[in-house]
Amino acid sequence: MSTIYNLKREAAKPPRLTGGHRLCAGCGAGIAVSGVLRALEPEDRAVVVNATGCLEVSTFMYPYTAYTDSFIHSAFENAGATCSGVEAAYRALKRRNKVDGTVKFITFAGDGGTYDIGFQSLSGAMERGHDMVYVCYDNEAYMNTGIQRSSSTPMFARTTTSAVGPAQSGKIQPKKDITDILVSHNVVYAAQTAPIGTMKDLHTKSHKAIYTEGPCFLNILAPCPRGWDYPMELLPELVQLAVDTCIWPLYEVEEGEWRITYMPKKKLPVKEFFRVQGRFRHMFQKGNEWMLEEAQAHVDQKWERLRERADL
Ligand SMILES: Cc1ncc(C[n+]2csc(CCOP(=O)(O)OP(=O)(O)O)c2C)c(N)n1
């Protein structure tokens, strides 16, 4: 099994999330998920567990499926538990020589299903040490039900439940740091990545997560053209801006060792990322400069903390 990334080789593999699904043009989730599944070695099978959300309603509408692997639609609350249960059953069958080949276990859930509603079952599955990967595609709100704020929504972002007006300026609270929380579960591998550039970062981390034995967690930035309010063709630039502003740093934590996997050549001001999205438009109105300053200070502080942890 080769761990050296080769774009040509990966792109030539048959897709395991096939075309014809109903995700929006310009959505980051579909690219993220197909990128994760592409990291599976062709001879291995997978069981994909998916919590309710945009991904699930768009890629699996019974009797249709966009997956070439087995798929379980799980409730919001228990995607982690469902995946860990199937993994435990597999191990029991394997011990009795009742299954051939290798099967990998991957859960996909949005930030609502991960940071909030499915958190207890994710926490339990990771703590029990199941051999599975839990992947959060983080679009920073409950998009499927009409763009409601989640604990992943960044401060100041406008959603349908964090309004912008005289009484409130978008979401009041800062974004929860779920990757850090998962690191505290002592998972064997945790990483933050994004569908970016040649997809090398996403591929390498997905491969590591799938083929490292034990509980692994990936948090993947997945921009949403409807919720973030950007023109669909802007997706690649938007992801690049998220990492170059250090709003979404790319890093991994392996057995407690923190490593930054992308260092921006020039760290850009956060307003470059905000400027291209309607959900932050109010931050550019006269009198609201303090919001940009506060957001910048918050990102700088988190970036410094990450650099310290990575010994940089
Ligand atoms: C317990 C429960 N509460 C609420 C819902 C309604 N619901 C279905 S999808 C969804 C939004 C999912 O948000 P997220 O997990 O962030 O995924 P996204 O749709 O953004 O991809 C909600 C609130 C539900 N299915 N189950």
Coordinates of C-alpha atoms and ligand atoms in Angstrom, one line a residue:
M1 CA 0.0 0.0 0.0
S2 CA 1.6 3.3 -1.2
T3 CA 1.3 6.4 1.1
I4 CA 3.1 8.7 -1.4
Y5 CA 0.5 11.0 -3.0
N6 CA 0.1 10.8 -6.7
L7 CA -2.7 13.0 -8.1
K8 CA -2.8 11.1 -11.4
R9 CA -3.0 7.7 -9.7
E10 CA -5.7 8.9 -7.3
A11 CA -7.8 10.6 -10.0
A12 CA -7.7 7.4 -12.1
K13 CA -9.4 5.4 -9.3
P14 CA -13.1 4.7 -9.8
P15 CA -15.0 7.2 -7.6
R16 CA -16.6 5.7 -4.4
L17 CA -19.0 8.7 -4.2
T18 CA -20.4 8.7 -7.7
G19 CA -21.8 11.5 -9.8
G20 CA -25.5 12.1 -9.9
H21 CA -25.9 13.0 -6.3
R22 CA -27.9 16.1 -5.4
L23 CA -25.4 18.3 -3.5
C24 CA -25.3 21.9 -4.7
A25 CA -22.8 23.2 -7.2
G26 CA -20.0 24.9 -5.2
C27 CA -20.6 22.7 -2.1
G28 CA -17.4 21.7 -0.3
A29 CA -18.9 18.6 1.4
G30 CA -19.1 16.4 -1.8
I31 CA -15.5 17.1 -2.7
A32 CA -14.4 16.4 0.9
V33 CA -16.3 13.1 1.1
S34 CA -15.2 11.8 -2.3
G35 CA -11.6 12.8 -1.3
V36 CA -11.8 10.8 1.9
L37 CA -13.3 7.7 0.1
R38 CA -10.6 7.9 -2.6
A39 CA -8.0 7.3 0.1
L40 CA -9.4 3.7 0.5
E41 CA -7.2 1.1 -1.1
P42 CA -9.3 -0.3 -4.0
E43 CA -9.2 -3.9 -2.6
D44 CA -10.7 -2.8 0.7
R45 CA -14.4 -2.4 1.4
A46 CA -16.0 0.2 3.6
V47 CA -19.1 0.7 5.7
V48 CA -20.1 4.4 5.5
V49 CA -22.3 5.7 8.3
N50 CA -23.9 9.0 7.8
A51 CA -25.9 11.2 10.2
T52 CA -28.9 13.1 8.9
G53 CA -27.9 16.3 7.1
C54 CA -27.3 17.7 3.6
L55 CA -24.9 15.0 2.7
E56 CA -27.3 12.2 3.6
V57 CA -30.4 13.6 1.9
S58 CA -28.4 14.5 -1.2
T59 CA -26.4 11.3 -1.7
F60 CA -28.7 8.6 -0.4
M61 CA -32.4 8.8 -1.2
Y62 CA -33.8 5.3 -0.9
P63 CA -33.7 3.3 -3.3
Y64 CA -30.9 5.4 -4.8
T65 CA -27.3 5.6 -3.6
A66 CA -24.3 7.5 -4.7
Y67 CA -22.0 5.2 -2.7
T68 CA -20.3 2.1 -4.1
D69 CA -19.7 0.9 -0.5
S70 CA -22.2 -0.2 2.1
F71 CA -24.1 2.8 3.6
I72 CA -26.1 3.2 6.8
H73 CA -28.3 6.3 7.3
S74 CA -28.1 7.0 11.0
A75 CA -30.0 9.4 13.2
F76 CA -28.4 12.6 14.2
E77 CA -27.7 11.5 17.7
N78 CA -26.0 8.2 17.1
A79 CA -23.8 8.1 14.0
G80 CA -20.8 7.4 16.2
A81 CA -22.5 4.6 18.1
T82 CA -23.9 3.0 14.9
C83 CA -20.5 2.9 13.3
S84 CA -18.8 1.6 16.5
G85 CA -21.4 -1.1 16.8
V86 CA -20.9 -2.4 13.3
E87 CA -17.2 -2.3 13.8
A88 CA -17.5 -4.4 17.0
A89 CA -19.7 -6.9 15.1
Y90 CA -17.1 -7.1 12.3
R91 CA -14.3 -7.8 14.8
A92 CA -16.3 -10.6 16.3
L93 CA -17.0 -12.1 12.9
K94 CA -13.4 -11.7 11.9
R95 CA -12.3 -13.7 14.9
R96 CA -14.5 -16.6 13.8
N97 CA -13.2 -16.3 10.2
K98 CA -16.7 -15.4 9.0
V99 CA -15.7 -12.3 6.8
D100 CA -13.1 -12.1 4.1
G101 CA -10.9 -9.2 3.2
T102 CA -10.6 -5.9 5.0
V103 CA -13.5 -3.6 5.8
K104 CA -13.0 0.0 7.0
F105 CA -15.5 2.0 9.1
I106 CA -16.1 5.6 8.3
T107 CA -18.7 8.0 9.7
F108 CA -19.6 11.3 8.0
A109 CA -21.6 14.0 9.8
G110 CA -22.1 17.7 9.5
D111 CA -21.1 20.1 12.3
G112 CA -24.6 20.0 13.7
G113 CA -24.4 16.2 14.0
T114 CA -20.8 16.4 15.4
Y115 CA -20.3 19.5 17.5
D116 CA -23.8 19.4 19.0
I117 CA -26.4 16.7 18.6
G118 CA -24.2 13.6 18.0
F119 CA -21.4 14.7 20.3
Q120 CA -22.1 12.2 23.1
S121 CA -22.1 9.2 20.8
L122 CA -19.0 10.4 19.0
S123 CA -17.3 10.9 22.4
G124 CA -18.2 7.5 23.5
A125 CA -17.1 5.7 20.3
M126 CA -13.7 7.5 20.4
E127 CA -13.2 6.8 24.2
R128 CA -14.0 3.1 23.7
G129 CA -11.2 3.0 21.1
H130 CA -13.1 1.6 18.1
D131 CA -11.1 1.1 14.9
M132 CA -13.0 3.7 12.9
V133 CA -12.7 7.2 11.4
Y134 CA -15.2 9.9 12.3
V135 CA -15.3 12.6 9.7
C136 CA -16.9 15.9 10.3
Y137 CA -17.6 18.0 7.2
D138 CA -17.8 21.4 8.8
N139 CA -20.0 23.8 6.9
E140 CA -20.5 25.9 10.1
A141 CA -24.3 25.7 10.5
Y142 CA -27.3 23.4 10.2
M143 CA -27.6 23.9 6.4
N144 CA -30.1 21.1 5.6
T145 CA -32.9 22.7 7.6
G146 CA -32.4 26.3 6.6
I147 CA -29.0 27.6 7.9
Q148 CA -29.5 27.6 11.7
R149 CA -26.5 28.4 13.8
S150 CA -24.5 25.5 15.4
S151 CA -21.8 25.7 18.0
S152 CA -19.4 25.6 15.0
T153 CA -20.7 28.8 13.5
P154 CA -18.1 31.5 13.8
M155 CA -18.6 34.6 15.8
F156 CA -20.4 37.4 13.9
A157 CA -21.7 35.1 11.2
R158 CA -25.3 35.7 10.1
T159 CA -27.6 32.7 10.1
T160 CA -31.4 32.4 10.3
T161 CA -31.1 32.0 14.1
S162 CA -28.2 34.5 14.6
A163 CA -29.7 37.5 13.0
V164 CA -28.0 40.8 12.1
G165 CA -29.9 43.9 13.3
P166 CA -29.9 46.6 15.9
A167 CA -30.1 44.1 18.8
Q168 CA -27.5 41.6 17.6
S169 CA -24.6 41.3 15.1
G170 CA -24.8 37.7 14.0
K171 CA -23.6 34.9 16.2
I172 CA -22.5 36.1 19.6
Q173 CA -20.4 33.2 20.8
P174 CA -17.1 32.0 19.2
K175 CA -16.8 28.7 17.4
K176 CA -16.3 25.6 19.5
D177 CA -12.9 23.9 18.9
I178 CA -14.0 20.4 18.4
T179 CA -10.7 19.1 17.0
D180 CA -9.1 20.1 20.3
I181 CA -11.8 18.4 22.2
L182 CA -11.2 15.2 20.2
V183 CA -7.5 15.4 20.9
S184 CA -8.4 15.4 24.5
H185 CA -10.0 12.1 24.0
N186 CA -6.5 10.7 23.3
V187 CA -7.6 9.5 19.8
V188 CA -4.7 8.0 18.0
Y189 CA -5.0 10.5 15.1
A190 CA -6.8 13.8 14.8
A191 CA -6.5 16.3 12.0
Q192 CA -7.9 19.4 10.5
T193 CA -7.9 19.5 6.7
A194 CA -9.8 21.0 3.7
P195 CA -10.6 20.2 0.0
I196 CA -7.7 22.3 -1.2
G197 CA -5.3 22.5 -4.1
T198 CA -4.2 19.1 -5.4
M199 CA -6.1 17.5 -2.5
K200 CA -2.8 16.2 -1.1
D201 CA -3.4 17.3 2.4
L202 CA -6.9 15.8 2.5
H203 CA -5.8 12.6 0.9
T204 CA -2.7 12.1 3.1
K205 CA -4.7 12.7 6.3
S206 CA -7.6 10.5 5.2
H207 CA -5.3 7.7 4.3
K208 CA -3.5 8.0 7.7
A209 CA -6.9 8.1 9.5
I210 CA -8.3 5.1 7.7
Y211 CA -5.2 2.9 8.0
T212 CA -4.1 3.8 11.5
E213 CA -5.7 1.3 13.9
G214 CA -7.9 2.8 16.5
P215 CA -10.2 5.8 16.8
C216 CA -9.4 8.7 14.4
F217 CA -11.0 12.0 13.8
L218 CA -10.9 14.3 10.8
N219 CA -12.4 17.8 10.7
I220 CA -12.8 19.0 7.1
L221 CA -13.8 22.5 6.1
A222 CA -16.8 22.3 3.8
P223 CA -18.0 25.7 2.5
C224 CA -21.7 26.0 1.7
P225 CA -22.6 28.5 -1.1
R226 CA -26.2 29.0 0.3
G227 CA -25.3 29.4 4.0
W228 CA -22.1 31.3 3.5
D229 CA -23.5 33.2 0.6
Y230 CA -20.7 33.1 -2.0
P231 CA -20.8 32.5 -5.8
M232 CA -20.3 28.8 -6.4
E233 CA -17.3 29.2 -8.6
L234 CA -15.4 30.8 -5.7
L235 CA -15.1 27.5 -3.7
P236 CA -11.4 26.9 -4.3
E237 CA -10.3 30.5 -3.6
L238 CA -12.5 30.5 -0.5
V239 CA -10.8 27.4 1.0
Q240 CA -7.4 28.9 0.1
L241 CA -8.3 32.1 2.0
A242 CA -9.5 30.1 5.0
V243 CA -6.1 28.5 5.4
D244 CA -4.0 31.6 4.4
T245 CA -5.8 33.7 7.0
C246 CA -5.2 30.9 9.6
I247 CA -9.0 30.9 10.2
W248 CA -8.8 27.2 9.3
P249 CA -5.2 26.0 10.0
L250 CA -4.2 22.7 8.6
Y251 CA -2.6 20.5 11.2
E252 CA -2.6 17.0 12.7
V253 CA -2.1 15.4 16.1
E254 CA -0.5 12.0 16.2
E255 CA -0.1 10.3 19.5
G256 CA -0.1 13.7 21.2
E257 CA 2.4 15.3 18.8
W258 CA 1.0 18.4 17.1
R259 CA 2.2 19.2 13.6
I260 CA 1.2 22.1 11.3
T261 CA 0.9 20.7 7.8
Y262 CA 0.6 24.1 6.0
M263 CA 2.4 27.3 6.8
P264 CA 1.0 30.3 4.8
K265 CA 3.7 32.1 3.0
K266 CA 2.1 35.3 4.0
K267 CA -0.6 35.2 6.7
L268 CA -3.5 37.3 5.3
P269 CA -5.9 39.4 7.4
V270 CA -9.1 37.7 8.2
K271 CA -11.2 40.3 6.4
E272 CA -9.9 38.8 3.1
F273 CA -11.8 35.7 3.9
F274 CA -14.9 37.5 5.3
R275 CA -15.1 40.0 2.4
V276 CA -16.2 37.4 -0.2
Q277 CA -19.1 36.0 1.9
G278 CA -22.6 37.5 2.5
R279 CA -22.8 36.0 6.0
F280 CA -20.1 38.5 7.1
R281 CA -21.3 41.5 5.0
H282 CA -22.4 43.6 8.0
M283 CA -18.9 43.5 9.4
F284 CA -17.8 45.9 6.7
Q285 CA -20.4 48.5 7.5
K286 CA -19.2 51.8 9.0
G287 CA -19.0 51.6 12.7
N288 CA -18.5 47.8 12.7
E289 CA -14.7 47.9 12.4
W290 CA -14.5 46.5 16.0
M291 CA -16.0 43.3 14.8
L292 CA -13.1 42.8 12.3
E293 CA -10.6 43.7 15.0
E294 CA -12.2 41.3 17.5
A295 CA -12.3 38.5 14.9
Q296 CA -8.7 39.1 13.9
A297 CA -7.5 39.0 17.6
H298 CA -9.4 35.8 18.2
V299 CA -7.8 34.1 15.1
D300 CA -4.3 35.4 16.0
Q301 CA -4.6 34.1 19.5
K302 CA -5.7 30.6 18.4
W303 CA -2.9 30.5 15.7
E304 CA -0.2 31.4 18.3
R305 CA -1.5 28.7 20.6
L306 CA -1.3 26.2 17.8
R307 CA 2.2 27.2 16.9
E308 CA 3.3 26.8 20.5
R309 CA 1.8 23.3 20.6
A310 CA 3.6 22.5 17.4
D311 CA 6.8 23.9 18.8
L312 CA 7.1 26.5 16.1
Ligands
LIG1 C1 -32.7 15.1 16.8 C2 -32.9 15.8 15.5 N1 -33.1 17.1 15.5 C3 -33.3 17.8 14.4 C4 -33.4 17.2 13.2 C5 -33.7 18.0 12.0 N2 -32.5 18.1 11.1 C6 -32.3 17.3 10.0 S1 -31.0 17.7 9.2 C7 -30.6 19.0 10.2 C8 -29.4 19.8 9.9 C9 -28.1 19.1 9.9 O1 -27.1 20.0 10.1 P1 -25.6 19.5 10.0 O2 -25.3 18.3 10.9 O3 -24.7 20.6 10.3 O4 -25.4 19.0 8.5 P2 -25.7 19.9 7.2 O5 -27.2 19.8 6.9 O6 -25.3 21.3 7.5 O7 -24.9 19.3 6.1 C10 -31.6 19.1 11.2 C11 -31.6 20.1 12.3 C12 -33.3 15.8 13.2 N3 -33.3 15.1 12.1 N4 -33.0 15.1 14.3

